[in-house]
């Protein structure tokens, strides 16, 4: 019997960070289940899966598919919405939309990933939080930071529960990146935010992907429930 290939599920795989992550895992020979409402095109060892992370039935089907066709070792909850909006103009419709994708979508991702990774004998869940979930922020809809703070708490819950099944769950909390979401900000605002980091620049997608790969790797055996700040020193929690 041929052994199943190593597998990883990435939600938000069609986005800026998702594409970099797909390339990184593919380069190491994993089969990537690339889930997004707009998934990337198929290529060798990349299986595009059109999925809305708020749709539990679709996410369960994704978990089944990944578990059947690979030795699933990691699940990255990367799908997210960012809405630039003055706080005083924030509306309820955007609140519900952002919370649904960022928080409920990550919750559903964790809840379908845990049993399938447990069945595989253990694995890694990586959630994408944000510095906004730690310090709030005024450039984005207030739901953004609230949803990311919720993701940080979810991460700790799934780390506590996952431990007995060999499932380690961590989150990264990136600062502002040179990527899709930040283009929503004007140049002056981006410069100001870059100056606020000790390293005096925005992060790159490769720098974020590098930390995600560490957290998702089977070699990470003792780090769970962590919210890892990757922000150039813009915020240094103790
Ligand atoms: N770019 C930044 O500065 C920054 C900073 C901190 C955290 N993050 C987080 O990193 C992650 C990726 O960000 P990015 O910069 O690549 O953004 P992006 O907009 O390029 O990618 C997000 C992806 O999520 C997908 N998506 C949206 N709603 C979905 C849904 N309901 N179901 C499935 N997929 C859906 C989009 O189609 C898109 O491909 C997000 O969680 C974001 O909040 C980004």
PDB file of C-alpha atoms and ligand atoms in Angstrom:
ATOM      1  CA  UNK A   1       0.000   0.000   0.000  1.00  0.00           C
ATOM      2  CA  UNK A   2       1.423   3.430  -0.925  1.00  0.00           C
ATOM      3  CA  UNK A   3       1.806   5.875   1.917  1.00  0.00           C
ATOM      4  CA  UNK A   4      -0.364   8.983   1.808  1.00  0.00           C
ATOM      5  CA  UNK A   5       1.449  12.262   1.095  1.00  0.00           C
ATOM      6  CA  UNK A   6       1.973  14.814   3.887  1.00  0.00           C
ATOM      7  CA  UNK A   7      -0.886  17.337   3.778  1.00  0.00           C
ATOM      8  CA  UNK A   8      -1.783  20.829   4.928  1.00  0.00           C
ATOM      9  CA  UNK A   9      -5.029  22.800   4.690  1.00  0.00           C
ATOM     10  CA  UNK A  10      -4.695  26.554   4.152  1.00  0.00           C
ATOM     11  CA  UNK A  11      -7.787  28.773   4.237  1.00  0.00           C
ATOM     12  CA  UNK A  12      -7.482  32.179   2.609  1.00  0.00           C
ATOM     13  CA  UNK A  13      -5.123  30.396   0.213  1.00  0.00           C
ATOM     14  CA  UNK A  14      -6.003  32.728  -2.650  1.00  0.00           C
ATOM     15  CA  UNK A  15      -4.830  35.824  -0.755  1.00  0.00           C
ATOM     16  CA  UNK A  16      -1.387  37.396  -0.499  1.00  0.00           C
ATOM     17  CA  UNK A  17      -0.235  35.482   2.565  1.00  0.00           C
ATOM     18  CA  UNK A  18      -2.032  32.325   1.414  1.00  0.00           C
ATOM     19  CA  UNK A  19      -0.148  32.262  -1.886  1.00  0.00           C
ATOM     20  CA  UNK A  20       3.231  32.595  -0.158  1.00  0.00           C
ATOM     21  CA  UNK A  21       2.276  29.808   2.261  1.00  0.00           C
ATOM     22  CA  UNK A  22       1.137  27.522  -0.578  1.00  0.00           C
ATOM     23  CA  UNK A  23       4.514  27.972  -2.330  1.00  0.00           C
ATOM     24  CA  UNK A  24       6.408  27.340   0.884  1.00  0.00           C
ATOM     25  CA  UNK A  25       4.609  24.078   1.762  1.00  0.00           C
ATOM     26  CA  UNK A  26       4.680  22.868  -1.866  1.00  0.00           C
ATOM     27  CA  UNK A  27       8.442  23.439  -1.988  1.00  0.00           C
ATOM     28  CA  UNK A  28       8.774  20.994   0.913  1.00  0.00           C
ATOM     29  CA  UNK A  29       6.706  18.343  -0.856  1.00  0.00           C
ATOM     30  CA  UNK A  30       3.407  18.665   1.036  1.00  0.00           C
ATOM     31  CA  UNK A  31       0.050  18.366  -0.670  1.00  0.00           C
ATOM     32  CA  UNK A  32      -1.769  21.658  -0.147  1.00  0.00           C
ATOM     33  CA  UNK A  33      -5.562  21.843   0.140  1.00  0.00           C
ATOM     34  CA  UNK A  34      -5.942  25.477  -0.861  1.00  0.00           C
ATOM     35  CA  UNK A  35      -9.323  26.721   0.385  1.00  0.00           C
ATOM     36  CA  UNK A  36     -10.746  30.136  -0.430  1.00  0.00           C
ATOM     37  CA  UNK A  37     -13.908  31.682  -1.825  1.00  0.00           C
ATOM     38  CA  UNK A  38     -11.557  32.413  -4.752  1.00  0.00           C
ATOM     39  CA  UNK A  39      -9.027  29.579  -4.604  1.00  0.00           C
ATOM     40  CA  UNK A  40      -5.784  29.630  -6.601  1.00  0.00           C
ATOM     41  CA  UNK A  41      -5.631  27.599  -9.835  1.00  0.00           C
ATOM     42  CA  UNK A  42      -4.697  23.903  -9.590  1.00  0.00           C
ATOM     43  CA  UNK A  43      -1.087  22.811 -10.003  1.00  0.00           C
ATOM     44  CA  UNK A  44       0.955  19.802  -9.048  1.00  0.00           C
ATOM     45  CA  UNK A  45       0.215  18.843  -5.413  1.00  0.00           C
ATOM     46  CA  UNK A  46      -2.093  21.864  -4.950  1.00  0.00           C
ATOM     47  CA  UNK A  47      -5.791  21.036  -4.672  1.00  0.00           C
ATOM     48  CA  UNK A  48      -7.969  24.165  -4.967  1.00  0.00           C
ATOM     49  CA  UNK A  49     -11.103  23.931  -2.834  1.00  0.00           C
ATOM     50  CA  UNK A  50     -13.752  26.596  -3.224  1.00  0.00           C
ATOM     51  CA  UNK A  51     -14.936  27.037   0.353  1.00  0.00           C
ATOM     52  CA  UNK A  52     -16.540  29.725   2.431  1.00  0.00           C
ATOM     53  CA  UNK A  53     -15.076  29.438   5.929  1.00  0.00           C
ATOM     54  CA  UNK A  54     -18.421  30.407   7.464  1.00  0.00           C
ATOM     55  CA  UNK A  55     -20.111  27.368   5.884  1.00  0.00           C
ATOM     56  CA  UNK A  56     -19.716  24.507   8.368  1.00  0.00           C
ATOM     57  CA  UNK A  57     -20.857  21.767   5.971  1.00  0.00           C
ATOM     58  CA  UNK A  58     -18.313  22.911   3.363  1.00  0.00           C
ATOM     59  CA  UNK A  59     -15.556  23.074   5.990  1.00  0.00           C
ATOM     60  CA  UNK A  60     -16.406  19.573   7.228  1.00  0.00           C
ATOM     61  CA  UNK A  61     -16.201  18.334   3.643  1.00  0.00           C
ATOM     62  CA  UNK A  62     -12.802  20.052   3.289  1.00  0.00           C
ATOM     63  CA  UNK A  63     -11.528  18.323   6.444  1.00  0.00           C
ATOM     64  CA  UNK A  64     -12.789  14.929   5.206  1.00  0.00           C
ATOM     65  CA  UNK A  65     -11.199  15.432   1.800  1.00  0.00           C
ATOM     66  CA  UNK A  66      -7.843  16.455   3.293  1.00  0.00           C
ATOM     67  CA  UNK A  67      -7.926  13.567   5.810  1.00  0.00           C
ATOM     68  CA  UNK A  68      -8.780  10.989   3.130  1.00  0.00           C
ATOM     69  CA  UNK A  69      -6.194  12.081   0.582  1.00  0.00           C
ATOM     70  CA  UNK A  70      -3.263  12.999   2.805  1.00  0.00           C
ATOM     71  CA  UNK A  71      -1.547  12.374   6.088  1.00  0.00           C
ATOM     72  CA  UNK A  72      -2.808  15.722   7.326  1.00  0.00           C
ATOM     73  CA  UNK A  73      -0.270  17.389   9.613  1.00  0.00           C
ATOM     74  CA  UNK A  74      -1.291  21.042   9.735  1.00  0.00           C
ATOM     75  CA  UNK A  75      -4.239  23.378   9.283  1.00  0.00           C
ATOM     76  CA  UNK A  76      -3.752  27.117   8.783  1.00  0.00           C
ATOM     77  CA  UNK A  77      -6.789  29.371   9.338  1.00  0.00           C
ATOM     78  CA  UNK A  78      -5.763  32.313   7.151  1.00  0.00           C
ATOM     79  CA  UNK A  79      -9.003  33.641   5.651  1.00  0.00           C
ATOM     80  CA  UNK A  80      -9.713  37.161   6.839  1.00  0.00           C
ATOM     81  CA  UNK A  81     -11.426  40.437   6.044  1.00  0.00           C
ATOM     82  CA  UNK A  82      -9.983  43.865   6.749  1.00  0.00           C
ATOM     83  CA  UNK A  83     -12.140  46.958   6.327  1.00  0.00           C
ATOM     84  CA  UNK A  84     -10.574  50.415   6.510  1.00  0.00           C
ATOM     85  CA  UNK A  85     -13.104  52.620   8.220  1.00  0.00           C
ATOM     86  CA  UNK A  86     -13.131  55.532  10.677  1.00  0.00           C
ATOM     87  CA  UNK A  87     -14.422  54.172  13.963  1.00  0.00           C
ATOM     88  CA  UNK A  88     -17.207  56.768  14.141  1.00  0.00           C
ATOM     89  CA  UNK A  89     -18.492  55.617  10.740  1.00  0.00           C
ATOM     90  CA  UNK A  90     -18.448  51.890  11.545  1.00  0.00           C
ATOM     91  CA  UNK A  91     -21.675  50.132  10.689  1.00  0.00           C
ATOM     92  CA  UNK A  92     -23.335  46.980  11.963  1.00  0.00           C
ATOM     93  CA  UNK A  93     -23.437  45.224   8.605  1.00  0.00           C
ATOM     94  CA  UNK A  94     -19.616  45.322   8.383  1.00  0.00           C
ATOM     95  CA  UNK A  95     -19.350  44.285  12.027  1.00  0.00           C
ATOM     96  CA  UNK A  96     -21.330  41.093  11.318  1.00  0.00           C
ATOM     97  CA  UNK A  97     -19.472  40.394   8.048  1.00  0.00           C
ATOM     98  CA  UNK A  98     -16.010  40.779   9.626  1.00  0.00           C
ATOM     99  CA  UNK A  99     -16.889  38.775  12.750  1.00  0.00           C
ATOM    100  CA  UNK A 100     -18.403  36.017  10.588  1.00  0.00           C
ATOM    101  CA  UNK A 101     -15.324  35.518   8.421  1.00  0.00           C
ATOM    102  CA  UNK A 102     -12.522  36.272  10.884  1.00  0.00           C
ATOM    103  CA  UNK A 103     -13.879  34.871  14.141  1.00  0.00           C
ATOM    104  CA  UNK A 104     -16.635  32.399  13.262  1.00  0.00           C
ATOM    105  CA  UNK A 105     -14.607  31.193  10.261  1.00  0.00           C
ATOM    106  CA  UNK A 106     -11.563  30.537  12.459  1.00  0.00           C
ATOM    107  CA  UNK A 107     -13.743  28.851  15.084  1.00  0.00           C
ATOM    108  CA  UNK A 108     -15.261  26.551  12.459  1.00  0.00           C
ATOM    109  CA  UNK A 109     -11.769  25.903  11.067  1.00  0.00           C
ATOM    110  CA  UNK A 110     -10.434  24.903  14.501  1.00  0.00           C
ATOM    111  CA  UNK A 111     -13.468  22.775  15.255  1.00  0.00           C
ATOM    112  CA  UNK A 112     -13.258  20.739  12.029  1.00  0.00           C
ATOM    113  CA  UNK A 113      -9.441  20.547  12.096  1.00  0.00           C
ATOM    114  CA  UNK A 114      -9.141  19.157  15.624  1.00  0.00           C
ATOM    115  CA  UNK A 115     -10.895  15.789  15.024  1.00  0.00           C
ATOM    116  CA  UNK A 116      -9.240  15.163  11.674  1.00  0.00           C
ATOM    117  CA  UNK A 117      -5.760  15.985  13.040  1.00  0.00           C
ATOM    118  CA  UNK A 118      -6.470  13.915  16.158  1.00  0.00           C
ATOM    119  CA  UNK A 119      -7.419  10.980  13.945  1.00  0.00           C
ATOM    120  CA  UNK A 120      -4.135  11.415  12.068  1.00  0.00           C
ATOM    121  CA  UNK A 121      -2.311  10.960  15.383  1.00  0.00           C
ATOM    122  CA  UNK A 122      -1.762  14.664  16.080  1.00  0.00           C
ATOM    123  CA  UNK A 123      -0.938  17.824  14.192  1.00  0.00           C
ATOM    124  CA  UNK A 124      -0.679  21.590  14.259  1.00  0.00           C
ATOM    125  CA  UNK A 125      -3.286  24.344  13.955  1.00  0.00           C
ATOM    126  CA  UNK A 126      -2.059  27.863  13.222  1.00  0.00           C
ATOM    127  CA  UNK A 127      -4.446  30.809  13.471  1.00  0.00           C
ATOM    128  CA  UNK A 128      -3.774  34.276  12.109  1.00  0.00           C
ATOM    129  CA  UNK A 129      -4.374  36.885  14.757  1.00  0.00           C
ATOM    130  CA  UNK A 130      -3.107  40.441  14.613  1.00  0.00           C
ATOM    131  CA  UNK A 131      -1.468  43.214  16.590  1.00  0.00           C
ATOM    132  CA  UNK A 132      -4.948  44.801  16.321  1.00  0.00           C
ATOM    133  CA  UNK A 133      -6.240  42.010  18.553  1.00  0.00           C
ATOM    134  CA  UNK A 134      -3.693  43.088  21.180  1.00  0.00           C
ATOM    135  CA  UNK A 135      -3.810  46.872  21.053  1.00  0.00           C
ATOM    136  CA  UNK A 136      -6.976  47.726  19.094  1.00  0.00           C
ATOM    137  CA  UNK A 137      -6.533  50.390  16.453  1.00  0.00           C
ATOM    138  CA  UNK A 138      -8.333  53.297  14.834  1.00  0.00           C
ATOM    139  CA  UNK A 139      -7.750  52.810  11.109  1.00  0.00           C
ATOM    140  CA  UNK A 140      -9.919  49.747  10.700  1.00  0.00           C
ATOM    141  CA  UNK A 141     -13.498  48.815  11.536  1.00  0.00           C
ATOM    142  CA  UNK A 142     -13.603  48.015  15.288  1.00  0.00           C
ATOM    143  CA  UNK A 143     -14.701  44.488  14.434  1.00  0.00           C
ATOM    144  CA  UNK A 144     -11.247  43.767  13.025  1.00  0.00           C
ATOM    145  CA  UNK A 145      -9.371  44.014  16.332  1.00  0.00           C
ATOM    146  CA  UNK A 146     -12.272  42.449  18.233  1.00  0.00           C
ATOM    147  CA  UNK A 147     -12.334  39.468  15.868  1.00  0.00           C
ATOM    148  CA  UNK A 148      -8.562  39.028  16.161  1.00  0.00           C
ATOM    149  CA  UNK A 149      -8.676  39.205  19.977  1.00  0.00           C
ATOM    150  CA  UNK A 150     -11.328  36.488  19.792  1.00  0.00           C
ATOM    151  CA  UNK A 151      -8.989  34.417  17.623  1.00  0.00           C
ATOM    152  CA  UNK A 152      -6.281  34.737  20.280  1.00  0.00           C
ATOM    153  CA  UNK A 153      -8.678  33.356  22.909  1.00  0.00           C
ATOM    154  CA  UNK A 154      -9.867  30.569  20.572  1.00  0.00           C
ATOM    155  CA  UNK A 155      -6.238  29.590  20.056  1.00  0.00           C
ATOM    156  CA  UNK A 156      -5.755  29.040  23.775  1.00  0.00           C
ATOM    157  CA  UNK A 157      -8.970  27.018  24.056  1.00  0.00           C
ATOM    158  CA  UNK A 158      -7.991  24.715  21.174  1.00  0.00           C
ATOM    159  CA  UNK A 159      -4.439  24.434  22.564  1.00  0.00           C
ATOM    160  CA  UNK A 160      -5.838  23.270  25.934  1.00  0.00           C
ATOM    161  CA  UNK A 161      -8.278  20.817  24.371  1.00  0.00           C
ATOM    162  CA  UNK A 162      -5.988  19.698  21.526  1.00  0.00           C
ATOM    163  CA  UNK A 163      -3.088  18.732  23.804  1.00  0.00           C
ATOM    164  CA  UNK A 164      -4.553  15.367  24.764  1.00  0.00           C
ATOM    165  CA  UNK A 165      -4.829  14.457  21.079  1.00  0.00           C
ATOM    166  CA  UNK A 166      -1.338  15.643  20.138  1.00  0.00           C
ATOM    167  CA  UNK A 167      -2.774  18.723  18.426  1.00  0.00           C
ATOM    168  CA  UNK A 168      -0.804  21.911  19.145  1.00  0.00           C
ATOM    169  CA  UNK A 169      -2.532  25.209  18.388  1.00  0.00           C
ATOM    170  CA  UNK A 170      -0.822  28.592  18.137  1.00  0.00           C
ATOM    171  CA  UNK A 171      -1.485  31.978  16.574  1.00  0.00           C
ATOM    172  CA  UNK A 172       0.708  34.648  15.111  1.00  0.00           C
ATOM    173  CA  UNK A 173      -0.084  38.286  15.683  1.00  0.00           C
ATOM    174  CA  UNK A 174       1.472  40.124  12.761  1.00  0.00           C
ATOM    175  CA  UNK A 175       1.939  43.854  12.647  1.00  0.00           C
ATOM    176  CA  UNK A 176       1.248  45.653   9.424  1.00  0.00           C
ATOM    177  CA  UNK A 177       2.571  43.860   6.332  1.00  0.00           C
ATOM    178  CA  UNK A 178       3.578  44.918   2.853  1.00  0.00           C
ATOM    179  CA  UNK A 179       0.541  43.083   1.479  1.00  0.00           C
ATOM    180  CA  UNK A 180      -3.014  43.265   0.224  1.00  0.00           C
ATOM    181  CA  UNK A 181      -4.748  44.553   3.311  1.00  0.00           C
ATOM    182  CA  UNK A 182      -2.353  47.418   3.951  1.00  0.00           C
ATOM    183  CA  UNK A 183      -2.867  48.855   0.468  1.00  0.00           C
ATOM    184  CA  UNK A 184      -6.215  49.972   1.857  1.00  0.00           C
ATOM    185  CA  UNK A 185      -4.267  52.541   3.898  1.00  0.00           C
ATOM    186  CA  UNK A 186      -2.826  55.699   2.331  1.00  0.00           C
ATOM    187  CA  UNK A 187       0.935  56.077   1.980  1.00  0.00           C
ATOM    188  CA  UNK A 188       1.225  58.634   4.802  1.00  0.00           C
ATOM    189  CA  UNK A 189      -0.574  56.302   7.202  1.00  0.00           C
ATOM    190  CA  UNK A 190       1.581  53.346   6.149  1.00  0.00           C
ATOM    191  CA  UNK A 191       4.764  55.390   6.745  1.00  0.00           C
ATOM    192  CA  UNK A 192       3.515  56.440  10.158  1.00  0.00           C
ATOM    193  CA  UNK A 193       2.781  52.834  11.108  1.00  0.00           C
ATOM    194  CA  UNK A 194       6.174  51.693   9.812  1.00  0.00           C
ATOM    195  CA  UNK A 195       7.913  54.336  11.944  1.00  0.00           C
ATOM    196  CA  UNK A 196       6.067  52.975  14.986  1.00  0.00           C
ATOM    197  CA  UNK A 197       7.984  49.674  14.776  1.00  0.00           C
ATOM    198  CA  UNK A 198      11.426  49.350  16.369  1.00  0.00           C
ATOM    199  CA  UNK A 199      12.654  47.983  13.047  1.00  0.00           C
ATOM    200  CA  UNK A 200      11.184  51.053  11.273  1.00  0.00           C
ATOM    201  CA  UNK A 201       9.505  49.141   8.467  1.00  0.00           C
ATOM    202  CA  UNK A 202       6.510  46.969   7.652  1.00  0.00           C
ATOM    203  CA  UNK A 203       6.840  43.187   7.674  1.00  0.00           C
ATOM    204  CA  UNK A 204       7.028  41.049   4.572  1.00  0.00           C
ATOM    205  CA  UNK A 205       4.851  38.081   3.746  1.00  0.00           C
ATOM    206  CA  UNK A 206       7.937  35.849   3.706  1.00  0.00           C
ATOM    207  CA  UNK A 207       8.778  36.900   7.281  1.00  0.00           C
ATOM    208  CA  UNK A 208       5.277  35.979   8.460  1.00  0.00           C
ATOM    209  CA  UNK A 209       5.220  32.725   6.495  1.00  0.00           C
ATOM    210  CA  UNK A 210       8.539  31.733   8.075  1.00  0.00           C
ATOM    211  CA  UNK A 211       7.064  31.897  11.596  1.00  0.00           C
ATOM    212  CA  UNK A 212       3.874  30.126  10.516  1.00  0.00           C
ATOM    213  CA  UNK A 213       5.974  27.324   9.042  1.00  0.00           C
ATOM    214  CA  UNK A 214       7.789  26.935  12.361  1.00  0.00           C
ATOM    215  CA  UNK A 215       4.510  26.737  14.308  1.00  0.00           C
ATOM    216  CA  UNK A 216       3.009  24.302  11.782  1.00  0.00           C
ATOM    217  CA  UNK A 217       6.011  21.995  11.703  1.00  0.00           C
ATOM    218  CA  UNK A 218       6.031  18.581  13.400  1.00  0.00           C
ATOM    219  CA  UNK A 219       9.389  19.708  14.862  1.00  0.00           C
ATOM    220  CA  UNK A 220       7.455  22.180  17.028  1.00  0.00           C
ATOM    221  CA  UNK A 221       6.644  19.844  19.891  1.00  0.00           C
ATOM    222  CA  UNK A 222       6.443  22.090  22.969  1.00  0.00           C
ATOM    223  CA  UNK A 223       4.914  25.382  21.907  1.00  0.00           C
ATOM    224  CA  UNK A 224       1.143  25.564  22.156  1.00  0.00           C
ATOM    225  CA  UNK A 225      -1.373  28.249  23.078  1.00  0.00           C
ATOM    226  CA  UNK A 226       1.102  30.992  22.125  1.00  0.00           C
ATOM    227  CA  UNK A 227       0.197  34.251  20.446  1.00  0.00           C
ATOM    228  CA  UNK A 228       3.445  35.037  18.685  1.00  0.00           C
ATOM    229  CA  UNK A 229       4.033  38.722  17.964  1.00  0.00           C
ATOM    230  CA  UNK A 230       5.679  39.214  14.570  1.00  0.00           C
ATOM    231  CA  UNK A 231       5.574  42.972  14.352  1.00  0.00           C
ATOM    232  CA  UNK A 232       9.071  44.411  14.043  1.00  0.00           C
ATOM    233  CA  UNK A 233       8.955  45.513  17.664  1.00  0.00           C
ATOM    234  CA  UNK A 234       5.841  47.664  17.280  1.00  0.00           C
ATOM    235  CA  UNK A 235       4.390  46.014  20.396  1.00  0.00           C
ATOM    236  CA  UNK A 236       6.373  43.920  22.836  1.00  0.00           C
ATOM    237  CA  UNK A 237       4.100  42.061  25.259  1.00  0.00           C
ATOM    238  CA  UNK A 238       5.913  40.361  28.137  1.00  0.00           C
TER     239      UNK A 238
HETATM  240  N1  LIG B   1      -1.789  42.171   5.596  1.00  0.00           N
HETATM  241  C1  LIG B   1      -1.629  42.587   6.859  1.00  0.00           C
HETATM  242  O1  LIG B   1      -1.105  43.680   7.132  1.00  0.00           O
HETATM  243  C2  LIG B   1      -2.070  41.695   7.976  1.00  0.00           C
HETATM  244  C3  LIG B   1      -1.701  42.025   9.278  1.00  0.00           C
HETATM  245  C4  LIG B   1      -2.127  41.197  10.319  1.00  0.00           C
HETATM  246  C5  LIG B   1      -2.880  40.092  10.037  1.00  0.00           C
HETATM  247  N2  LIG B   1      -3.226  39.799   8.755  1.00  0.00           N
HETATM  248  C6  LIG B   1      -4.055  38.611   8.548  1.00  0.00           C
HETATM  249  O2  LIG B   1      -3.428  37.708   7.641  1.00  0.00           O
HETATM  250  C7  LIG B   1      -4.435  36.963   6.924  1.00  0.00           C
HETATM  251  C8  LIG B   1      -4.173  37.060   5.419  1.00  0.00           C
HETATM  252  O3  LIG B   1      -4.128  38.422   5.034  1.00  0.00           O
HETATM  253  P1  LIG B   1      -3.704  38.901   3.563  1.00  0.00           P
HETATM  254  O4  LIG B   1      -2.911  40.143   3.723  1.00  0.00           O
HETATM  255  O5  LIG B   1      -3.131  37.744   2.783  1.00  0.00           O
HETATM  256  O6  LIG B   1      -5.134  39.304   2.991  1.00  0.00           O
HETATM  257  P2  LIG B   1      -5.841  38.998   1.588  1.00  0.00           P
HETATM  258  O7  LIG B   1      -7.049  39.870   1.522  1.00  0.00           O
HETATM  259  O8  LIG B   1      -4.846  39.075   0.478  1.00  0.00           O
HETATM  260  O9  LIG B   1      -6.299  37.466   1.757  1.00  0.00           O
HETATM  261  C9  LIG B   1      -7.428  37.055   2.482  1.00  0.00           C
HETATM  262  C10 LIG B   1      -8.080  35.895   1.721  1.00  0.00           C
HETATM  263  O10 LIG B   1      -9.204  35.440   2.472  1.00  0.00           O
HETATM  264  C11 LIG B   1     -10.201  35.070   1.540  1.00  0.00           C
HETATM  265  N3  LIG B   1     -11.536  35.086   2.157  1.00  0.00           N
HETATM  266  C12 LIG B   1     -12.257  36.168   2.543  1.00  0.00           C
HETATM  267  N4  LIG B   1     -13.464  35.757   3.019  1.00  0.00           N
HETATM  268  C13 LIG B   1     -13.480  34.415   2.940  1.00  0.00           C
HETATM  269  C14 LIG B   1     -14.442  33.412   3.282  1.00  0.00           C
HETATM  270  N5  LIG B   1     -15.652  33.736   3.805  1.00  0.00           N
HETATM  271  N6  LIG B   1     -14.114  32.119   3.070  1.00  0.00           N
HETATM  272  C15 LIG B   1     -12.922  31.787   2.532  1.00  0.00           C
HETATM  273  N7  LIG B   1     -11.985  32.683   2.164  1.00  0.00           N
HETATM  274  C16 LIG B   1     -12.260  33.981   2.378  1.00  0.00           C
HETATM  275  C17 LIG B   1     -10.106  36.119   0.434  1.00  0.00           C
HETATM  276  O11 LIG B   1     -10.718  35.648  -0.764  1.00  0.00           O
HETATM  277  C18 LIG B   1      -8.594  36.285   0.325  1.00  0.00           C
HETATM  278  O12 LIG B   1      -8.061  35.428  -0.670  1.00  0.00           O
HETATM  279  C19 LIG B   1      -5.780  37.573   7.372  1.00  0.00           C
HETATM  280  O13 LIG B   1      -6.320  36.758   8.403  1.00  0.00           O
HETATM  281  C20 LIG B   1      -5.400  38.917   7.932  1.00  0.00           C
HETATM  282  O14 LIG B   1      -6.339  39.387   8.862  1.00  0.00           O
HETATM  283  C21 LIG B   1      -2.836  40.567   7.718  1.00  0.00           C
END
